[in-house]
mmCIF file of C-alpha atoms in Angstrom:
data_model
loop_
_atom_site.group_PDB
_atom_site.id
_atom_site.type_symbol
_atom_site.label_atom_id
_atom_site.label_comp_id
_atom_site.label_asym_id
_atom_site.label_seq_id
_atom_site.Cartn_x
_atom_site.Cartn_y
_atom_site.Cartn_z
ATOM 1 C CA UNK M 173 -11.886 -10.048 -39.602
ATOM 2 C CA UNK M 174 -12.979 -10.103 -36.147
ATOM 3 C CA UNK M 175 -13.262 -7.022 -33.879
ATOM 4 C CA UNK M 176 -12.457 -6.952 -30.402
ATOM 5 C CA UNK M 177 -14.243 -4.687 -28.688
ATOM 6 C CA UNK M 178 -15.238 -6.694 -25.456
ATOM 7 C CA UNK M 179 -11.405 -6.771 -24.320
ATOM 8 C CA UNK M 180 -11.389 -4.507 -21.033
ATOM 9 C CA UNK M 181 -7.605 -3.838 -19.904
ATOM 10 C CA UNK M 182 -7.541 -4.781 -16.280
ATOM 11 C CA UNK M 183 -5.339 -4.528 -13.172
ATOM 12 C CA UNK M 184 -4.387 -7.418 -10.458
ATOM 13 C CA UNK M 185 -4.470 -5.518 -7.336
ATOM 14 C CA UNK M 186 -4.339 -7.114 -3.547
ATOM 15 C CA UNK M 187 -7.295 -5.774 -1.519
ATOM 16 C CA UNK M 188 -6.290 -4.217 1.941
ATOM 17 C CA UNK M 189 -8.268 -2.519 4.693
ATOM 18 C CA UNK M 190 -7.181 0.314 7.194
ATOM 19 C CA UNK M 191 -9.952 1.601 9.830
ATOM 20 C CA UNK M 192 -13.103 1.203 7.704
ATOM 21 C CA UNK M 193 -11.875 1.622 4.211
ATOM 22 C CA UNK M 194 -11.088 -0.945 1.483
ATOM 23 C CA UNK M 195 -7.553 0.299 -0.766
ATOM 24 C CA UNK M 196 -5.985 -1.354 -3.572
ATOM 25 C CA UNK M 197 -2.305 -1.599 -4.421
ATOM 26 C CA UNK M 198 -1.400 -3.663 -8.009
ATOM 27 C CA UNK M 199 -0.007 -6.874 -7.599
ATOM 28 C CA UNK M 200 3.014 -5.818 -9.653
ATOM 29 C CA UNK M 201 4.098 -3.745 -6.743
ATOM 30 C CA UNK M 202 3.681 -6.662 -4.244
ATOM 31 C CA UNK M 203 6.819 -8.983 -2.915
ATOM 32 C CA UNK M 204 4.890 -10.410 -0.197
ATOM 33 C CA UNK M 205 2.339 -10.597 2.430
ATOM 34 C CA UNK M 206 3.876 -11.301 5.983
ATOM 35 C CA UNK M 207 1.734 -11.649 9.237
ATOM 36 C CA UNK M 208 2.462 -9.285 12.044
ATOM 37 C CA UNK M 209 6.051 -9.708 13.743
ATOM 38 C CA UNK M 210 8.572 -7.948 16.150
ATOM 39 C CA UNK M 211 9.867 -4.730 14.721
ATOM 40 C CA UNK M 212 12.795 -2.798 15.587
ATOM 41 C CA UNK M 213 12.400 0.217 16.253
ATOM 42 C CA UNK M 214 15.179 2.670 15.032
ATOM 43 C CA UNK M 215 15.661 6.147 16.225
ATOM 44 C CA UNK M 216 15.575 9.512 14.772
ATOM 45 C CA UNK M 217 13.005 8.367 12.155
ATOM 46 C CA UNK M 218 9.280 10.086 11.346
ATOM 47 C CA UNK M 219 6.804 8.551 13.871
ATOM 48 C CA UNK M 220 5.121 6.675 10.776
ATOM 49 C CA UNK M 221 8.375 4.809 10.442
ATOM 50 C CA UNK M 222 7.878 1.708 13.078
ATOM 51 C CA UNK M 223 11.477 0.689 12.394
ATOM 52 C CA UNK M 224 12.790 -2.189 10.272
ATOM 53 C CA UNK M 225 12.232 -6.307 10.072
ATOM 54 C CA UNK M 226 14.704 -8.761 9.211
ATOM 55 C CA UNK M 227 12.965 -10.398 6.448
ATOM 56 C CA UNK M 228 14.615 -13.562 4.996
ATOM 57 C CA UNK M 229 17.826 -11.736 5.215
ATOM 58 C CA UNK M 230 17.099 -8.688 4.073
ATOM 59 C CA UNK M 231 16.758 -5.893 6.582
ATOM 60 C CA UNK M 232 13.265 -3.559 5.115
ATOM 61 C CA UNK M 233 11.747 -0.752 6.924
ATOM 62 C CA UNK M 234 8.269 -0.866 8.047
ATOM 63 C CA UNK M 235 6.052 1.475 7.716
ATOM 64 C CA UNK M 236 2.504 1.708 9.258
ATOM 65 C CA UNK M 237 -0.081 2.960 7.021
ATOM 66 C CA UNK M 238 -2.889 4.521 9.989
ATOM 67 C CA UNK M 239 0.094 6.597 10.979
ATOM 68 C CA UNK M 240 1.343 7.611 7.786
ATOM 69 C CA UNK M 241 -1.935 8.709 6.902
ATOM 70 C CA UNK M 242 -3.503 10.215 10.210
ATOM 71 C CA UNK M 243 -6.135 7.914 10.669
ATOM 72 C CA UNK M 244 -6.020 7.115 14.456
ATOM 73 C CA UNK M 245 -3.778 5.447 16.441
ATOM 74 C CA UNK M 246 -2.054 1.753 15.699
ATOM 75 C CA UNK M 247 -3.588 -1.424 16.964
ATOM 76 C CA UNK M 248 -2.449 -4.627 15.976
ATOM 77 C CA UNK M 249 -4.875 -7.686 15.897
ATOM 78 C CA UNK M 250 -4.090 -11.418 14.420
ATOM 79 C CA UNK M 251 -5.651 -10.087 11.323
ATOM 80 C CA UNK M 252 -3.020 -7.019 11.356
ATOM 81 C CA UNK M 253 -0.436 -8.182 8.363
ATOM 82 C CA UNK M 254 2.932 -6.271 6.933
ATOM 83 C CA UNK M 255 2.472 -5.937 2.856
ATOM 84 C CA UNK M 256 6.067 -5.844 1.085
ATOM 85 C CA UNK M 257 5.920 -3.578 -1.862
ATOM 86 C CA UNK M 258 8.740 -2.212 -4.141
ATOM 87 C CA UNK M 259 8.783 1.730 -3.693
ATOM 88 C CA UNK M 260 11.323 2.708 -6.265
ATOM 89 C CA UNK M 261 13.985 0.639 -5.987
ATOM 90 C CA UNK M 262 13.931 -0.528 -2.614
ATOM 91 C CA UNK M 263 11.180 -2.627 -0.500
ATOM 92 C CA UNK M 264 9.028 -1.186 2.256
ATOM 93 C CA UNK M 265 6.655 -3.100 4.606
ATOM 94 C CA UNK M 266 3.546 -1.287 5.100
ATOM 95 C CA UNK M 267 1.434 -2.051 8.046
ATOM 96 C CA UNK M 268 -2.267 -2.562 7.157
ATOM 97 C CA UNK M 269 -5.046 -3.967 9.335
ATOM 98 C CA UNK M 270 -5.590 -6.932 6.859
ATOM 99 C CA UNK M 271 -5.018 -7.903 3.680
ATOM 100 C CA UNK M 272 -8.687 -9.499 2.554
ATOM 101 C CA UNK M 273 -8.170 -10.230 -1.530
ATOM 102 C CA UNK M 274 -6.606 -10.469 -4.829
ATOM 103 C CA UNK M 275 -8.971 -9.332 -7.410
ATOM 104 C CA UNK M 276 -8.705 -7.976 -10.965
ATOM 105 C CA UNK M 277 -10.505 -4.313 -11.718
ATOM 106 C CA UNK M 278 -11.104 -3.408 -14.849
ATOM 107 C CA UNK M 279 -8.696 -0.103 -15.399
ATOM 108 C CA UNK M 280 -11.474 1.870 -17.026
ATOM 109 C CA UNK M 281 -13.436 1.731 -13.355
ATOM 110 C CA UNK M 282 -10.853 3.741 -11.904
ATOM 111 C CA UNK M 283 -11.504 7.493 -11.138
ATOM 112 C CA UNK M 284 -9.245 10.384 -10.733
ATOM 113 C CA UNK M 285 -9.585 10.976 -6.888
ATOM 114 C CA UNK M 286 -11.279 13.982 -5.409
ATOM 115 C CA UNK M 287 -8.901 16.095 -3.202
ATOM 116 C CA UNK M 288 -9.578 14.497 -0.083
ATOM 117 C CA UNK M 289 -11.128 11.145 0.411
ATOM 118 C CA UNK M 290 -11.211 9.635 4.154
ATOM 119 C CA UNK M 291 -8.753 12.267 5.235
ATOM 120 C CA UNK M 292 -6.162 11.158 2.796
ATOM 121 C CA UNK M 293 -4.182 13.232 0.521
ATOM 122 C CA UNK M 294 -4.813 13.073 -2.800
ATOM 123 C CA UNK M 295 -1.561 13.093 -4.106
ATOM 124 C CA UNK M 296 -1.108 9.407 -2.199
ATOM 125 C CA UNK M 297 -3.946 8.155 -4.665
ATOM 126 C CA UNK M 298 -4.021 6.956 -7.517
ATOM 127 C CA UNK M 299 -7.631 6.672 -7.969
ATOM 128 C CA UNK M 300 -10.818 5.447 -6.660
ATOM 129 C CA UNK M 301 -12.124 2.008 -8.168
ATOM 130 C CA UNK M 302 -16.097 2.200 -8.546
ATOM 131 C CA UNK M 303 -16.857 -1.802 -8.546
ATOM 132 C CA UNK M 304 -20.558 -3.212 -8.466
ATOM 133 C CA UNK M 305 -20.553 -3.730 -4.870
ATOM 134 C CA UNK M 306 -17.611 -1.871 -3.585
ATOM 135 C CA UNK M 307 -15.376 1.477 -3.331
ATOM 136 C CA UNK M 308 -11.672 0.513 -3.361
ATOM 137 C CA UNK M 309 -9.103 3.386 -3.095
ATOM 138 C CA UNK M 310 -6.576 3.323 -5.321
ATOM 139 C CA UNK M 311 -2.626 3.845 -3.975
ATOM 140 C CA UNK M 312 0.153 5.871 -5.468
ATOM 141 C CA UNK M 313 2.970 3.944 -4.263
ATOM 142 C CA UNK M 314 5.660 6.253 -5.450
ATOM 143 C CA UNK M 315 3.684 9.072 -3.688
ATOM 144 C CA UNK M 316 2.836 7.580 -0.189
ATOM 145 C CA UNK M 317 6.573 8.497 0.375
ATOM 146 C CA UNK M 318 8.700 11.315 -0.916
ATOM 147 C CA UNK M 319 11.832 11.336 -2.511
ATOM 148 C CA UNK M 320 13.460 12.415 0.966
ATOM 149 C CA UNK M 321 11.746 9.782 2.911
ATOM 150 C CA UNK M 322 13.102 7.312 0.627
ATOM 151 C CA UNK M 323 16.428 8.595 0.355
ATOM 152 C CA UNK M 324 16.256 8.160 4.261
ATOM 153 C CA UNK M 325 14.620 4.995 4.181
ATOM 154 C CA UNK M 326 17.179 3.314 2.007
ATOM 155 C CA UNK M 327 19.724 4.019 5.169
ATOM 156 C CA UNK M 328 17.792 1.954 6.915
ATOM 157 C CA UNK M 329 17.911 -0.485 4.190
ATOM 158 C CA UNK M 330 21.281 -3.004 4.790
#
């Protein structure tokens, strides 16, 4: 009988940047990758909240990650893309300066995260990725937003 003891459980995740940092969010979690495009704005939401996008006929907020995570103010280059993920049971667009690669880490080479990294909660993290050549933070989805932001997101959700 042969054993298998080379098998490493790994993880699909889409590679994104924000300022100088590389983060990671799995592929499962991922509807789409859009480029830039006019947002409307919508009032009375958090200032992280850019507004919402019609997106092949479904209206999704948008959220911009710098903001959300205090990390300067937005800029938006030809590089700047909107990732679609499924938070819960709706989808958000979050705002990232680009989206550079889909790679596969092996789950074992993620790291609980310390209690700050880059200025970022922990609690948003799901981990940090130690690769050969590369530090990749790892997203909580479900955390980046709380239950009342996405109660109040999925009102903006039509």
């Amino acid at each position: 009988m042969l054993e298998r003891k080379d098998i490493v459980e790994e993880i699909k995740v889409i590679v994104f940047s924000l300022v100088d940092e590389e983060y990671g969010v799995e592929v499962a979690q991922v509807r789409s990758i859009e480029k830039m495009q006019n947002i409307t704005r919508v009032p009375r939401t958090p200032d992280f909240v850019k507004g919402v996008i019609n997106l092949r006929g479904v209206v999704t907020p948008v959220i911009d990650l710098k903001t959300r995570f205090s990390l300067g103010e937005e800029s938006y280059t030809d590089s700047t893309r909107i990732i679609i993920v499924a938070v819960e049971d709706m989808e958000v667009g979050l705002i990232v300066d680009a989206a550079n690669d889909v790679i596969d880490i092996p789950v074992n080479s993620i790291e609980q995260p310390p209690a700050v990294v880059g200025g970022i909660k922990a609690s948003y993290l799901r981990g940090v990725a130690k690769l050969e050549d590369r530090l990749l933070i790892m997203l909580n989805l479900d955390k980046v937003l709380s239950n009342e932001e996405i109660q109040a997101m999925s009102t903006l959700e039509r």
